[in-house]
XYZ file of C-alpha atoms in Angstrom:
512
model
C -14.452 -7.540 12.463
C -13.022 -4.767 14.800
C -10.720 -2.734 13.374
C -9.683 -0.472 16.504
C -7.434 -1.437 19.369
C -10.820 -3.512 21.081
C -9.625 -6.471 19.185
C -6.127 -6.729 21.405
C -8.274 -5.189 25.030
C -10.194 -8.589 24.007
C -7.660 -11.085 25.359
C -6.897 -9.521 28.825
C -10.426 -8.982 29.237
C -11.716 -12.509 28.311
C -8.523 -14.401 30.388
C -6.986 -12.812 32.706
C -8.455 -13.470 36.524
C -12.108 -11.955 38.107
C -11.904 -12.238 41.206
C -16.447 -11.683 41.218
C -19.221 -12.019 38.972
C -21.154 -8.886 38.435
C -24.179 -10.242 39.062
C -23.424 -11.009 42.957
C -24.585 -8.194 45.350
C -21.672 -6.897 47.727
C -22.032 -4.629 50.141
C -18.908 -2.754 50.315
C -19.352 -0.769 53.565
C -15.662 0.318 53.951
C -13.497 2.364 52.471
C -11.314 0.125 49.934
C -8.659 1.306 47.760
C -8.407 0.324 44.077
C -6.342 1.865 40.940
C -7.955 4.752 39.269
C -7.161 6.098 35.536
C -7.953 9.796 36.402
C -6.107 10.589 39.150
C -2.550 11.125 39.519
C -1.505 9.098 42.184
C -3.783 6.257 40.512
C -5.683 5.462 43.405
C -9.639 5.607 43.991
C -11.131 6.347 47.292
C -14.915 6.096 46.813
C -16.783 4.605 49.859
C -18.231 1.602 48.095
C -21.519 1.619 50.256
C -24.071 1.462 47.149
C -25.433 -0.974 45.120
C -26.013 -1.459 41.449
C -29.289 -1.590 40.096
C -30.869 -3.027 36.874
C -30.907 0.722 34.976
C -27.110 0.915 35.338
C -27.217 -2.860 33.535
C -29.062 -2.352 30.888
C -27.500 0.838 30.018
C -23.591 -0.599 29.665
C -25.271 -3.668 28.134
C -26.612 -1.516 25.621
C -22.858 -0.709 25.079
C -21.450 -3.717 24.651
C -24.081 -5.996 22.341
C -23.131 -2.838 19.851
C -20.031 -3.724 19.613
C -20.190 -7.239 19.911
C -19.549 -7.866 23.037
C -22.191 -8.945 25.150
C -20.197 -12.572 26.372
C -18.791 -9.454 28.628
C -21.583 -8.506 30.657
C -20.762 -9.991 34.024
C -17.410 -9.395 34.068
C -17.976 -5.647 35.004
C -18.877 -4.958 38.366
C -21.738 -2.053 38.488
C -21.857 0.277 41.718
C -23.894 3.309 42.175
C -21.935 6.515 44.453
C -22.692 9.668 45.125
C -19.222 10.413 44.755
C -19.067 10.826 41.712
C -20.849 13.129 39.529
C -20.895 10.915 36.271
C -18.417 7.425 35.730
C -15.076 6.191 36.665
C -14.030 3.418 36.268
C -11.756 1.036 38.879
C -9.727 -1.666 39.368
C -8.524 -4.599 42.332
C -4.802 -4.415 41.331
C -4.878 -8.052 43.857
C -8.324 -8.983 42.259
C -8.195 -7.983 38.835
C -11.579 -7.409 39.835
C -12.859 -4.079 37.570
C -15.637 -1.770 38.503
C -17.767 0.868 36.680
C -18.965 3.698 39.627
C -21.622 5.145 38.765
C -24.022 8.132 39.889
C -27.328 7.502 39.714
C -28.973 10.313 38.810
C -26.486 10.798 35.560
C -27.819 6.750 34.945
C -31.386 7.669 34.797
C -30.723 10.742 32.078
C -28.789 8.340 29.991
C -31.339 5.968 30.486
C -34.330 9.253 29.856
C -32.034 9.646 26.587
C -32.018 13.741 27.617
C -30.198 16.089 25.413
C -27.233 15.804 26.160
C -27.046 11.514 25.820
C -24.259 11.583 23.563
C -22.388 12.877 26.221
C -23.439 11.238 28.762
C -22.959 8.365 26.843
C -19.659 9.049 26.095
C -18.577 8.741 29.560
C -19.692 5.653 30.198
C -18.547 4.413 26.825
C -14.827 5.918 27.504
C -14.778 4.178 31.496
C -15.735 0.883 29.792
C -13.128 1.098 27.241
C -10.241 1.597 30.529
C -11.289 -1.936 30.700
C -11.266 -3.565 27.915
C -7.952 -1.983 27.101
C -6.780 -3.274 30.819
C -5.030 -0.312 32.043
C -3.789 -1.336 34.811
C -0.080 0.920 35.767
C -0.217 4.260 34.412
C 3.278 5.145 34.735
C 2.731 8.291 33.407
C 1.160 6.977 30.211
C -2.603 9.044 31.561
C -2.882 10.208 28.334
C -2.026 7.200 25.890
C -4.612 6.337 28.299
C -7.650 8.489 27.445
C -6.991 8.595 24.439
C -7.388 4.759 24.106
C -10.512 5.030 25.853
C -11.441 7.600 23.832
C -11.236 5.709 20.862
C -13.670 3.113 21.897
C -15.906 5.504 22.909
C -15.948 6.865 18.936
C -16.425 3.098 18.122
C -19.147 2.791 20.393
C -20.649 5.879 19.504
C -20.691 5.505 16.115
C -21.862 1.200 16.210
C -25.077 2.936 18.401
C -26.493 5.236 15.773
C -24.267 9.136 16.047
C -22.930 11.061 13.530
C -20.021 12.469 13.104
C -20.968 15.676 14.372
C -22.672 14.284 17.413
C -19.714 12.227 18.263
C -17.258 15.427 18.083
C -20.172 17.633 19.645
C -20.353 14.626 22.511
C -16.604 15.466 23.732
C -16.579 19.316 23.046
C -19.016 19.484 25.616
C -17.495 17.730 28.583
C -13.220 18.352 27.618
C -11.550 21.242 28.332
C -9.177 22.823 25.404
C -6.237 22.836 27.205
C -4.245 19.846 28.661
C -3.921 18.290 31.784
C -1.380 16.400 33.611
C -3.894 13.200 33.288
C -5.770 14.392 29.697
C -5.015 15.482 26.453
C -6.327 18.294 25.570
C -9.704 18.537 23.394
C -7.963 18.840 20.087
C -6.556 15.267 20.019
C -9.668 13.900 22.112
C -11.378 14.820 18.843
C -9.275 13.166 16.803
C -8.977 10.358 18.178
C -12.686 9.916 18.912
C -13.132 10.532 14.694
C -10.668 8.003 14.504
C -13.527 5.251 16.193
C -15.736 6.771 15.113
C -14.522 6.672 11.653
C -13.799 2.504 12.492
C -17.669 1.655 13.456
C -18.573 1.768 10.624
C -16.246 -0.273 8.255
C -17.743 -2.872 6.358
C -17.290 -6.161 8.390
C -18.016 -4.539 11.910
C -19.543 -6.490 14.202
C -23.574 -7.469 13.708
C -25.442 -6.877 16.944
C -27.343 -9.717 18.139
C -27.793 -13.325 17.027
C -31.466 -14.436 15.880
C -32.750 -12.050 17.918
C -31.485 -12.486 21.000
C -28.893 -9.731 22.577
C -30.272 -6.946 20.727
C -29.592 -3.269 22.197
C -32.818 -1.815 22.895
C -34.110 1.028 21.197
C -30.861 2.168 20.315
C -29.618 1.719 16.301
C -26.734 0.186 16.035
C -25.907 2.002 11.893
C -26.765 5.883 11.257
C -29.574 5.294 8.870
C -30.929 4.669 6.068
C -30.734 8.307 4.100
C -34.506 8.621 2.398
C -34.302 7.070 -1.128
C -34.720 9.616 -4.303
C -38.580 9.089 -5.912
C -37.837 6.716 -8.641
C -33.879 5.860 -8.043
C -33.134 2.650 -9.246
C -29.759 2.569 -7.629
C -28.297 3.233 -4.139
C -29.527 5.957 -2.144
C -25.799 8.128 -1.370
C -26.270 10.459 1.483
C -23.624 13.089 0.218
C -22.008 15.332 2.898
C -24.681 18.443 4.243
C -27.824 16.093 4.126
C -28.104 15.398 0.456
C -29.293 12.452 -1.423
C -27.680 11.660 -4.758
C -29.246 8.059 -6.903
C -26.238 5.951 -8.347
C -26.836 2.942 -9.953
C -23.652 -0.141 -8.586
C -21.171 -1.006 -11.199
C -22.333 1.748 -13.677
C -19.532 3.995 -13.498
C -21.654 7.119 -12.386
C -19.573 9.157 -9.495
C -21.152 11.630 -6.669
C -18.599 13.485 -4.182
C -18.578 14.862 -0.807
C -18.437 18.644 -0.706
C -18.318 21.229 2.167
C -17.725 24.704 2.660
C -14.650 26.124 3.848
C -13.731 29.519 4.715
C -15.835 30.031 2.006
C -14.892 27.832 -0.327
C -15.985 24.510 -1.906
C -14.045 21.713 -0.759
C -14.418 18.474 -2.150
C -13.311 14.687 -1.861
C -12.597 11.991 -4.467
C -15.052 11.077 -6.969
C -16.184 7.745 -5.879
C -18.076 5.276 -7.732
C -20.379 2.445 -6.181
C -18.982 -1.293 -6.355
C -22.218 -3.918 -6.260
C -21.944 -6.508 -3.719
C -21.793 -10.060 -5.067
C -19.259 -13.253 -5.344
C -15.625 -13.663 -7.322
C -12.944 -15.912 -7.102
C -10.341 -13.953 -5.657
C -6.565 -14.344 -6.418
C -5.199 -16.554 -9.762
C -4.957 -20.356 -10.883
C -1.540 -21.437 -10.791
C -1.142 -21.750 -14.789
C -2.227 -18.222 -15.411
C -0.449 -17.036 -17.798
C 2.440 -14.875 -16.492
C 2.001 -15.864 -12.487
C 5.557 -17.103 -11.619
C 7.202 -19.019 -9.120
C 7.316 -15.555 -7.151
C 3.478 -14.934 -7.206
C 2.318 -18.510 -5.537
C 0.856 -15.490 -2.642
C -2.072 -15.682 -5.052
C -3.868 -18.685 -4.039
C -4.737 -20.718 -0.817
C -1.725 -22.597 -0.542
C 1.009 -21.484 0.618
C 3.917 -22.687 -1.747
C 3.103 -24.782 -4.610
C -0.456 -26.364 -5.948
C -3.269 -24.075 -4.730
C -6.536 -22.745 -5.811
C -7.835 -19.091 -6.029
C -10.894 -18.681 -2.846
C -14.702 -17.626 -2.930
C -14.707 -14.220 -1.541
C -19.188 -12.814 -1.181
C -18.972 -9.240 -1.074
C -22.421 -8.216 0.848
C -22.499 -5.007 0.157
C -22.164 -2.222 -2.100
C -19.677 0.088 -1.150
C -17.829 3.050 -2.343
C -14.494 3.216 -4.262
C -12.677 6.166 -5.452
C -13.036 6.731 -9.426
C -9.189 7.530 -9.512
C -6.213 7.025 -7.133
C -5.844 9.941 -4.308
C -4.149 12.954 -6.298
C -1.731 15.762 -4.672
C -4.637 18.540 -4.717
C -7.339 16.347 -2.905
C -4.328 15.193 -0.128
C -2.920 19.031 0.326
C -6.000 20.104 1.099
C -6.011 17.990 4.175
C -2.152 19.428 4.564
C -3.857 23.263 4.324
C -6.337 22.239 6.918
C -4.280 21.159 9.132
C -5.253 17.341 8.680
C -2.248 16.081 7.518
C 1.065 17.373 8.428
C 3.391 16.389 5.473
C 3.514 17.344 2.103
C 4.768 14.716 0.195
C 7.500 15.009 -2.710
C 6.012 15.234 -6.153
C 9.580 14.299 -7.656
C 9.458 17.565 -10.207
C 6.486 15.913 -11.792
C 4.040 17.705 -10.635
C 0.974 18.192 -8.447
C -2.713 18.774 -8.820
C -4.138 15.945 -10.533
C -1.273 13.706 -10.721
C -1.524 10.771 -7.950
C -0.563 11.603 -4.360
C 2.844 9.548 -3.913
C 5.175 9.781 -0.992
C 2.337 8.807 1.235
C 2.660 6.362 3.904
C 0.092 3.394 5.668
C 0.227 5.237 8.457
C -0.307 8.388 7.083
C -3.334 7.920 5.360
C -4.849 6.207 7.744
C -4.287 8.050 11.070
C -4.466 11.072 9.158
C -5.831 11.640 5.918
C -8.303 9.942 6.102
C -10.004 10.939 9.984
C -9.679 14.740 8.664
C -11.739 13.507 5.362
C -14.103 11.325 7.486
C -14.337 14.247 10.048
C -15.289 16.666 7.069
C -17.661 15.008 5.248
C -19.214 13.383 8.071
C -19.089 9.863 6.444
C -16.844 6.863 6.819
C -14.194 6.708 4.481
C -11.244 4.107 5.005
C -8.979 1.878 2.794
C -10.461 -0.853 0.554
C -9.899 -4.454 1.926
C -7.224 -6.108 -0.356
C -10.704 -8.747 -1.316
C -12.815 -5.336 -2.431
C -9.656 -4.093 -4.446
C -9.349 -7.022 -6.316
C -13.064 -7.451 -6.485
C -13.887 -3.705 -7.984
C -10.456 -4.182 -10.148
C -11.916 -6.877 -12.129
C -15.045 -5.352 -12.739
C -16.760 -9.207 -12.815
C -13.925 -10.541 -14.626
C -12.069 -13.397 -14.191
C -9.426 -12.610 -16.488
C -5.476 -11.498 -16.169
C -6.822 -7.618 -16.672
C -9.879 -5.755 -16.015
C -9.928 -5.699 -19.521
C -9.360 -9.292 -21.128
C -5.979 -11.360 -20.944
C -3.695 -9.481 -23.395
C -0.994 -7.515 -23.018
C -1.138 -5.649 -26.251
C -3.835 -3.991 -24.557
C -2.511 -2.539 -21.512
C -1.197 0.408 -22.969
C -4.768 1.704 -22.508
C -5.417 0.962 -19.444
C -2.453 1.535 -17.819
C 0.529 3.291 -17.267
C 3.573 0.727 -16.618
C 7.164 0.742 -18.202
C 7.281 0.779 -21.593
C 4.751 3.618 -21.913
C 5.191 6.462 -18.351
C 8.066 7.809 -19.500
C 9.692 6.743 -16.099
C 6.796 8.845 -14.130
C 3.800 9.008 -13.127
C 0.623 10.789 -15.117
C -2.302 12.643 -14.166
C -5.373 10.099 -12.912
C -7.961 9.270 -15.200
C -5.896 9.673 -18.427
C -6.461 5.910 -19.217
C -9.756 4.058 -20.188
C -11.461 2.842 -16.970
C -12.607 -0.484 -15.964
C -15.984 -1.635 -16.204
C -16.888 -0.132 -13.190
C -15.974 3.351 -14.179
C -12.776 2.571 -12.275
C -9.423 4.169 -13.187
C -5.457 3.338 -13.110
C -6.573 -0.130 -11.751
C -3.298 -1.300 -13.786
C -0.244 0.548 -13.379
C 0.414 4.455 -12.275
C 1.020 4.288 -8.781
C 0.924 0.805 -6.228
C -2.391 1.610 -4.167
C -1.846 0.785 -0.082
C -5.157 -1.391 0.920
C -6.154 -1.971 4.774
C -4.789 -5.851 4.668
C -1.929 -6.802 6.736
C -0.125 -9.263 4.682
C -0.222 -12.804 4.438
C 1.332 -15.141 2.522
C -1.705 -16.991 1.041
C -5.327 -16.018 1.006
C -5.751 -19.960 3.972
C -6.970 -17.971 6.928
C -8.075 -14.789 5.175
C -11.646 -13.405 5.378
C -14.209 -14.637 3.000
C -16.223 -12.216 3.672
C -14.802 -8.961 1.887
C -13.603 -7.629 4.929
C -9.739 -6.925 5.698
C -6.999 -9.576 6.652
C -6.129 -7.926 10.429
C -4.511 -10.348 13.183
C -4.979 -9.340 16.298
C -2.028 -6.693 17.064
C 0.063 -4.752 14.750
C 1.617 -6.096 11.321
C 5.119 -5.574 9.551
C 3.723 -5.568 6.380
C 0.550 -3.824 4.402
C -0.700 -5.142 1.175
C 0.283 -3.018 -1.902
C -2.000 -3.720 -5.337
C -2.341 -3.154 -9.152
C 1.517 -2.279 -9.920
C 3.014 1.195 -10.819
C 5.048 2.961 -13.639
C 7.941 1.379 -13.127
C 6.784 -1.975 -13.352
C 6.194 -4.406 -16.278
C 3.057 -6.148 -17.300
C 2.895 -9.324 -14.693
C 2.569 -7.359 -11.230
C -0.209 -5.749 -13.226
C -2.507 -8.390 -13.454
C -5.220 -8.112 -11.360
C -4.256 -10.863 -8.940
C -0.955 -9.603 -8.375
C -0.058 -9.170 -4.840
C 2.793 -7.204 -3.203
C 3.656 -5.620 0.354
C 5.562 -3.336 1.953
C 6.179 -1.750 5.443
C 3.214 0.727 6.585
C 5.996 3.736 7.739
C 7.222 3.214 3.662
C 6.970 6.140 1.444
C 8.116 6.285 -2.172
C 7.620 7.626 -5.433
C 5.847 4.782 -6.810
C 3.412 4.465 -3.547
C 0.118 5.857 -3.680
C -3.640 4.869 -2.562
C -7.405 4.861 -3.586
C -9.940 5.443 -0.937
C -13.444 3.183 0.072
C -16.544 4.892 1.793
C -18.764 2.196 3.152
C -22.299 3.195 2.193
C -26.020 2.378 4.266
C -28.146 0.401 1.914
């Protein structure tokens, strides 16, 4: 599932009128005005006296195939010209015909995979991004449009095998440090690329090719698997800096991505590996503790539904603990996060971070952590959260059905003293996760829906095209009674909301 704004872009690309098929070769022997995205007047005046070639089409198709958009190949008209040094996108304002004009030498170097391959690929993907976003009238929105195209280019580079460091270098090599009227500064562009690159590695992203067809020629669509350590009977997890650790899924064994910053070693959250598998998501209508207000826990809006089968097809890493103040404050100190959230005088350090919004987590903390570690950190999908919280248990709680044992596993209204508590003080569930019941509510990736009727069954997040007004939260908090602490319980909040009951847990995609 595409997780960046390219899902929105597809609607216009699929349905807006296109005047010409890209396979039909024309000779534009006279100058012709097309709307461009990089000039102050918005108009490109490249003479159309050259034709396209198969080499250029192959490079464009590689990008489209890598992100699952190969059916769009004939919607883009390619034309070679000596009047650009790299590539430039333009659109005919009357016919909506979309062009990418390119320099033949630029395309040859791209095809030969020269040393600046990722920078060249970035340029072509960026120009394609303008078309997929259906940028037509700039109206002073130059920076916004450029960053949208950069995010798409970051997504493409990740799907075609670039590391985060290679992706960053691609823009650093060609982007001035300071902003101009038409282009953002380098720092903003690096951040946009990082967000796109991170989204390009999420579980549920589209797979390239169908039964051996339309496969991107010679280009990997995911980072190569880490070499497996000798005698590893688990998953070989690549760590920041290139080390590899063997972790057995479901065992509670943990790993951390650590890096050097100013001579100091900084580490991300401790992670465990959840094994791939199947489970029933939600609860039966007669589950003890479920009330008429919990009818969103099955496949039918209102009464009479049942849990839904979900298949998690890959092992994935999940935070052993809820993210702490110390981990968030490291992001603030490094300039990756803007807000230093209040701790309600309950303490910082190992206390779960609170007063952070979904927007801040996904736009600041996770891109920063991904950039520092070189790995794709993200929020759990709602299905992944419940699957990991249950840890192979279909009971009310991860440890069974009895509320009498709840105090051993979680902080809630009866034992919290009306505040949060340091991460990890209660017993973990069967896969080594602490505080899946209580302490703080945990943001997940999904948009909220009132049932599981139309939600994915592959463990990916439910994110309909466009923004959604409510994001799901899970697990209950220090202020709640036992009912919201059930594994199946769902709640929601606006993505910009903050509160002293709201925190989160991270996930990390791993290469099997």
